[in-house]
Amino acid sequence: MTTSCFRVSEHKGQRRVLARQAISQGELIVVIQGKESRHPMRYTVQVGENEHLESTASEDPAKQASHYDWRYLNHHCAPNAYFRGRSLIALKEIPVGVEITFNYNATEQQMASPFVCWCDHVACPEGHTVSGFSALGPAEQEALLDTCQEHIRAVHALG
Ligand SMILES: [Zn+2]
């Protein structure tokens, strides 16, 4: 049986992914799996220039949890994880029970379904919309580059 270091919990009607155990900085949290698509959709994560991964459902609950529950990862303006390709990596130490998040602007060039951020970060401008890297200002883009996917950095390098 495959065990994962995270679990899904529901809080005020919102599903989120919590650390099931303490996760060290730099630790691989999950390699996401799913159906590939050439276009972004509401629940896809961009893993390459024209590569978007959509979580699919599995009949096997253990496989579902370890491979596909990543779809409940929420956006955060100061996240504790980031993506390198399909690998979700801990950006800092994540204590047990803490929500695991990543910055959607670091994976998505242009989101299919932009939304108003409701994360609790002090520097999160109230009412700002998360719509992808291309919608960020130059300073915001620069600050985010280190944790961005390769395809975002490649486009950014071209200017
Ligand atoms: Zn925010």
PDB file of C-alpha atoms and ligand atoms in Angstrom:
ATOM      1  CA  MET A   1       0.000   0.000   0.000  1.00  0.00           C
ATOM      2  CA  THR A   2       1.162   3.475  -0.832  1.00  0.00           C
ATOM      3  CA  THR A   3       1.101   5.971   1.984  1.00  0.00           C
ATOM      4  CA  SER A   4       1.427   9.669   1.462  1.00  0.00           C
ATOM      5  CA  CYS A   5       2.757  12.325   3.778  1.00  0.00           C
ATOM      6  CA  PHE A   6      -0.420  14.374   3.424  1.00  0.00           C
ATOM      7  CA  ARG A   7      -4.131  14.031   3.953  1.00  0.00           C
ATOM      8  CA  VAL A   8      -7.185  15.956   2.792  1.00  0.00           C
ATOM      9  CA  SER A   9      -9.341  17.727   5.322  1.00  0.00           C
ATOM     10  CA  GLU A  10     -12.425  19.857   5.022  1.00  0.00           C
ATOM     11  CA  HIS A  11     -12.623  23.225   6.713  1.00  0.00           C
ATOM     12  CA  LYS A  12     -15.619  25.533   6.314  1.00  0.00           C
ATOM     13  CA  GLY A  13     -16.640  23.678   3.182  1.00  0.00           C
ATOM     14  CA  GLN A  14     -13.192  24.111   1.679  1.00  0.00           C
ATOM     15  CA  ARG A  15     -10.981  21.090   1.118  1.00  0.00           C
ATOM     16  CA  ARG A  16      -7.310  21.441   1.821  1.00  0.00           C
ATOM     17  CA  VAL A  17      -4.205  19.306   2.048  1.00  0.00           C
ATOM     18  CA  LEU A  18      -2.515  18.936   5.433  1.00  0.00           C
ATOM     19  CA  ALA A  19       0.832  17.413   6.370  1.00  0.00           C
ATOM     20  CA  ARG A  20       0.212  13.989   7.918  1.00  0.00           C
ATOM     21  CA  GLN A  21       3.728  14.022   9.326  1.00  0.00           C
ATOM     22  CA  ALA A  22       6.460  16.629   9.695  1.00  0.00           C
ATOM     23  CA  ILE A  23       8.036  17.362   6.316  1.00  0.00           C
ATOM     24  CA  SER A  24      11.610  18.654   6.034  1.00  0.00           C
ATOM     25  CA  GLN A  25      12.712  21.512   3.845  1.00  0.00           C
ATOM     26  CA  GLY A  26      13.606  20.211   0.374  1.00  0.00           C
ATOM     27  CA  GLU A  27      11.697  16.968   0.881  1.00  0.00           C
ATOM     28  CA  LEU A  28       9.705  15.543  -2.017  1.00  0.00           C
ATOM     29  CA  ILE A  29       6.037  15.639  -0.994  1.00  0.00           C
ATOM     30  CA  VAL A  30       4.439  14.011  -4.020  1.00  0.00           C
ATOM     31  CA  VAL A  31       4.961  13.400  -7.729  1.00  0.00           C
ATOM     32  CA  ILE A  32       1.614  14.318  -9.166  1.00  0.00           C
ATOM     33  CA  GLN A  33      -0.127  12.108 -11.666  1.00  0.00           C
ATOM     34  CA  GLY A  34      -3.127  12.602 -13.874  1.00  0.00           C
ATOM     35  CA  LYS A  35      -4.412  13.161 -17.351  1.00  0.00           C
ATOM     36  CA  GLU A  36      -2.363  15.382 -19.640  1.00  0.00           C
ATOM     37  CA  SER A  37      -3.983  18.258 -21.428  1.00  0.00           C
ATOM     38  CA  ARG A  38      -2.617  20.890 -23.810  1.00  0.00           C
ATOM     39  CA  HIS A  39      -4.776  23.607 -22.301  1.00  0.00           C
ATOM     40  CA  PRO A  40      -5.267  24.909 -18.781  1.00  0.00           C
ATOM     41  CA  MET A  41      -8.502  24.005 -17.027  1.00  0.00           C
ATOM     42  CA  ARG A  42      -9.940  24.912 -13.682  1.00  0.00           C
ATOM     43  CA  TYR A  43      -8.147  22.201 -11.708  1.00  0.00           C
ATOM     44  CA  THR A  44      -5.040  21.586 -13.791  1.00  0.00           C
ATOM     45  CA  VAL A  45      -1.454  22.288 -12.777  1.00  0.00           C
ATOM     46  CA  GLN A  46       0.899  23.449 -15.520  1.00  0.00           C
ATOM     47  CA  VAL A  47       3.970  21.210 -15.667  1.00  0.00           C
ATOM     48  CA  GLY A  48       5.383  22.225 -19.073  1.00  0.00           C
ATOM     49  CA  GLU A  49       4.969  24.758 -21.866  1.00  0.00           C
ATOM     50  CA  ASN A  50       1.905  23.062 -23.329  1.00  0.00           C
ATOM     51  CA  GLU A  51       1.468  20.495 -20.601  1.00  0.00           C
ATOM     52  CA  HIS A  52      -1.248  20.659 -17.999  1.00  0.00           C
ATOM     53  CA  LEU A  53      -2.056  17.881 -15.586  1.00  0.00           C
ATOM     54  CA  GLU A  54      -5.589  17.135 -14.537  1.00  0.00           C
ATOM     55  CA  SER A  55      -6.286  15.056 -11.470  1.00  0.00           C
ATOM     56  CA  THR A  56      -8.398  12.020 -12.209  1.00  0.00           C
ATOM     57  CA  ALA A  57     -10.345   9.813  -9.856  1.00  0.00           C
ATOM     58  CA  SER A  58      -9.165   6.336  -8.944  1.00  0.00           C
ATOM     59  CA  GLU A  59     -11.293   3.412  -7.797  1.00  0.00           C
ATOM     60  CA  ASP A  60      -8.576   2.498  -5.333  1.00  0.00           C
ATOM     61  CA  PRO A  61      -8.782   4.804  -2.274  1.00  0.00           C
ATOM     62  CA  ALA A  62      -5.090   4.380  -1.407  1.00  0.00           C
ATOM     63  CA  LYS A  63      -4.056   5.251  -4.940  1.00  0.00           C
ATOM     64  CA  GLN A  64      -6.533   8.108  -4.965  1.00  0.00           C
ATOM     65  CA  ALA A  65      -4.948   9.614  -1.873  1.00  0.00           C
ATOM     66  CA  SER A  66      -1.333   9.230  -2.921  1.00  0.00           C
ATOM     67  CA  HIS A  67      -1.681  10.093  -6.599  1.00  0.00           C
ATOM     68  CA  TYR A  68      -4.659  12.356  -7.121  1.00  0.00           C
ATOM     69  CA  ASP A  69      -5.594  14.230  -3.953  1.00  0.00           C
ATOM     70  CA  TRP A  70      -3.074  16.904  -4.925  1.00  0.00           C
ATOM     71  CA  ARG A  71      -5.998  18.628  -6.637  1.00  0.00           C
ATOM     72  CA  TYR A  72      -7.004  20.002  -3.231  1.00  0.00           C
ATOM     73  CA  LEU A  73      -3.741  21.915  -2.821  1.00  0.00           C
ATOM     74  CA  ASN A  74      -4.677  25.548  -2.328  1.00  0.00           C
ATOM     75  CA  HIS A  75      -2.914  28.657  -3.516  1.00  0.00           C
ATOM     76  CA  HIS A  76      -1.013  30.798  -1.023  1.00  0.00           C
ATOM     77  CA  CYS A  77       0.905  34.033  -1.596  1.00  0.00           C
ATOM     78  CA  ALA A  78       3.631  32.837   0.818  1.00  0.00           C
ATOM     79  CA  PRO A  79       3.451  29.063   0.309  1.00  0.00           C
ATOM     80  CA  ASN A  80       5.426  26.274   1.949  1.00  0.00           C
ATOM     81  CA  ALA A  81       5.866  24.180  -1.203  1.00  0.00           C
ATOM     82  CA  TYR A  82       6.658  24.609  -4.896  1.00  0.00           C
ATOM     83  CA  PHE A  83       6.654  22.544  -8.076  1.00  0.00           C
ATOM     84  CA  ARG A  84       9.594  21.318 -10.151  1.00  0.00           C
ATOM     85  CA  GLY A  85       7.906  19.650 -13.071  1.00  0.00           C
ATOM     86  CA  ARG A  86       5.535  17.147 -11.492  1.00  0.00           C
ATOM     87  CA  SER A  87       7.341  17.066  -8.156  1.00  0.00           C
ATOM     88  CA  LEU A  88       5.949  19.033  -5.240  1.00  0.00           C
ATOM     89  CA  ILE A  89       8.819  19.991  -2.936  1.00  0.00           C
ATOM     90  CA  ALA A  90       8.782  21.501   0.550  1.00  0.00           C
ATOM     91  CA  LEU A  91      10.058  25.081   0.482  1.00  0.00           C
ATOM     92  CA  LYS A  92      10.464  25.075   4.246  1.00  0.00           C
ATOM     93  CA  GLU A  93       9.825  22.768   7.142  1.00  0.00           C
ATOM     94  CA  ILE A  94       6.134  21.864   7.340  1.00  0.00           C
ATOM     95  CA  PRO A  95       4.964  20.757  10.794  1.00  0.00           C
ATOM     96  CA  VAL A  96       2.379  18.011  11.124  1.00  0.00           C
ATOM     97  CA  GLY A  97      -1.193  19.252  10.622  1.00  0.00           C
ATOM     98  CA  VAL A  98      -0.177  22.408   8.744  1.00  0.00           C
ATOM     99  CA  GLU A  99      -1.759  23.075   5.374  1.00  0.00           C
ATOM    100  CA  ILE A 100       0.468  22.483   2.342  1.00  0.00           C
ATOM    101  CA  THR A 101       0.155  25.204  -0.290  1.00  0.00           C
ATOM    102  CA  PHE A 102       1.919  26.473  -3.395  1.00  0.00           C
ATOM    103  CA  ASN A 103       1.752  29.701  -5.377  1.00  0.00           C
ATOM    104  CA  TYR A 104      -0.386  29.096  -8.469  1.00  0.00           C
ATOM    105  CA  ASN A 105       1.366  32.015 -10.172  1.00  0.00           C
ATOM    106  CA  ALA A 106       4.585  29.977 -10.104  1.00  0.00           C
ATOM    107  CA  THR A 107       3.137  27.158 -12.224  1.00  0.00           C
ATOM    108  CA  GLU A 108       0.425  28.786 -14.342  1.00  0.00           C
ATOM    109  CA  GLN A 109       1.356  31.143 -17.155  1.00  0.00           C
ATOM    110  CA  GLN A 110      -2.264  32.143 -17.578  1.00  0.00           C
ATOM    111  CA  MET A 111      -5.018  30.562 -15.516  1.00  0.00           C
ATOM    112  CA  ALA A 112      -8.240  29.241 -17.001  1.00  0.00           C
ATOM    113  CA  SER A 113     -10.220  30.285 -13.930  1.00  0.00           C
ATOM    114  CA  PRO A 114      -8.744  33.307 -12.129  1.00  0.00           C
ATOM    115  CA  PHE A 115      -9.998  33.825  -8.576  1.00  0.00           C
ATOM    116  CA  VAL A 116      -9.764  36.345  -5.766  1.00  0.00           C
ATOM    117  CA  CYS A 117      -7.129  35.266  -3.240  1.00  0.00           C
ATOM    118  CA  TRP A 118      -8.291  34.625   0.295  1.00  0.00           C
ATOM    119  CA  CYS A 119      -5.002  33.444   1.783  1.00  0.00           C
ATOM    120  CA  ASP A 120      -4.051  34.778   5.205  1.00  0.00           C
ATOM    121  CA  HIS A 121      -0.620  36.175   4.322  1.00  0.00           C
ATOM    122  CA  VAL A 122      -0.001  39.694   5.655  1.00  0.00           C
ATOM    123  CA  ALA A 123       1.425  40.827   2.341  1.00  0.00           C
ATOM    124  CA  CYS A 124      -1.527  39.469   0.365  1.00  0.00           C
ATOM    125  CA  PRO A 125      -3.209  42.530  -1.133  1.00  0.00           C
ATOM    126  CA  GLU A 126      -6.889  42.351  -0.264  1.00  0.00           C
ATOM    127  CA  GLY A 127      -9.102  41.465  -3.188  1.00  0.00           C
ATOM    128  CA  HIS A 128      -6.249  40.717  -5.565  1.00  0.00           C
ATOM    129  CA  THR A 129      -6.883  38.224  -8.306  1.00  0.00           C
ATOM    130  CA  VAL A 130      -4.702  35.184  -8.905  1.00  0.00           C
ATOM    131  CA  SER A 131      -4.646  34.713 -12.664  1.00  0.00           C
ATOM    132  CA  GLY A 132      -1.173  33.451 -13.518  1.00  0.00           C
ATOM    133  CA  PHE A 133       2.422  34.608 -13.855  1.00  0.00           C
ATOM    134  CA  SER A 134       1.819  36.710 -16.969  1.00  0.00           C
ATOM    135  CA  ALA A 135      -0.573  38.997 -15.066  1.00  0.00           C
ATOM    136  CA  LEU A 136       1.991  39.878 -12.374  1.00  0.00           C
ATOM    137  CA  GLY A 137       3.960  43.126 -12.327  1.00  0.00           C
ATOM    138  CA  PRO A 138       7.716  43.024 -13.096  1.00  0.00           C
ATOM    139  CA  ALA A 139       8.757  43.171  -9.406  1.00  0.00           C
ATOM    140  CA  GLU A 140       6.338  40.392  -8.428  1.00  0.00           C
ATOM    141  CA  GLN A 141       7.567  38.221 -11.305  1.00  0.00           C
ATOM    142  CA  GLU A 142      11.180  38.778 -10.321  1.00  0.00           C
ATOM    143  CA  ALA A 143      10.495  37.844  -6.685  1.00  0.00           C
ATOM    144  CA  LEU A 144       8.737  34.643  -7.693  1.00  0.00           C
ATOM    145  CA  LEU A 145      11.232  33.326 -10.276  1.00  0.00           C
ATOM    146  CA  ASP A 146      13.208  31.049  -7.938  1.00  0.00           C
ATOM    147  CA  THR A 147      10.204  28.888  -7.202  1.00  0.00           C
ATOM    148  CA  CYS A 148       8.718  29.004 -10.697  1.00  0.00           C
ATOM    149  CA  GLN A 149       8.368  26.113 -13.082  1.00  0.00           C
ATOM    150  CA  GLU A 150      10.996  25.839 -15.833  1.00  0.00           C
ATOM    151  CA  HIS A 151       8.514  26.768 -18.574  1.00  0.00           C
ATOM    152  CA  ILE A 152       7.717  30.056 -16.788  1.00  0.00           C
ATOM    153  CA  ARG A 153      11.396  30.915 -16.370  1.00  0.00           C
ATOM    154  CA  ALA A 154      12.059  30.102 -20.034  1.00  0.00           C
ATOM    155  CA  VAL A 155       9.340  32.490 -21.212  1.00  0.00           C
ATOM    156  CA  HIS A 156      10.455  35.137 -18.720  1.00  0.00           C
ATOM    157  CA  ALA A 157      14.073  34.901 -19.919  1.00  0.00           C
ATOM    158  CA  LEU A 158      12.941  35.734 -23.450  1.00  0.00           C
ATOM    159  CA  GLY A 159      11.438  38.952 -22.142  1.00  0.00           C
TER     160      GLY A 159
HETATM  161 ZN    ZN B   1      -2.903  35.677  -1.088  1.00  0.00          ZN
END
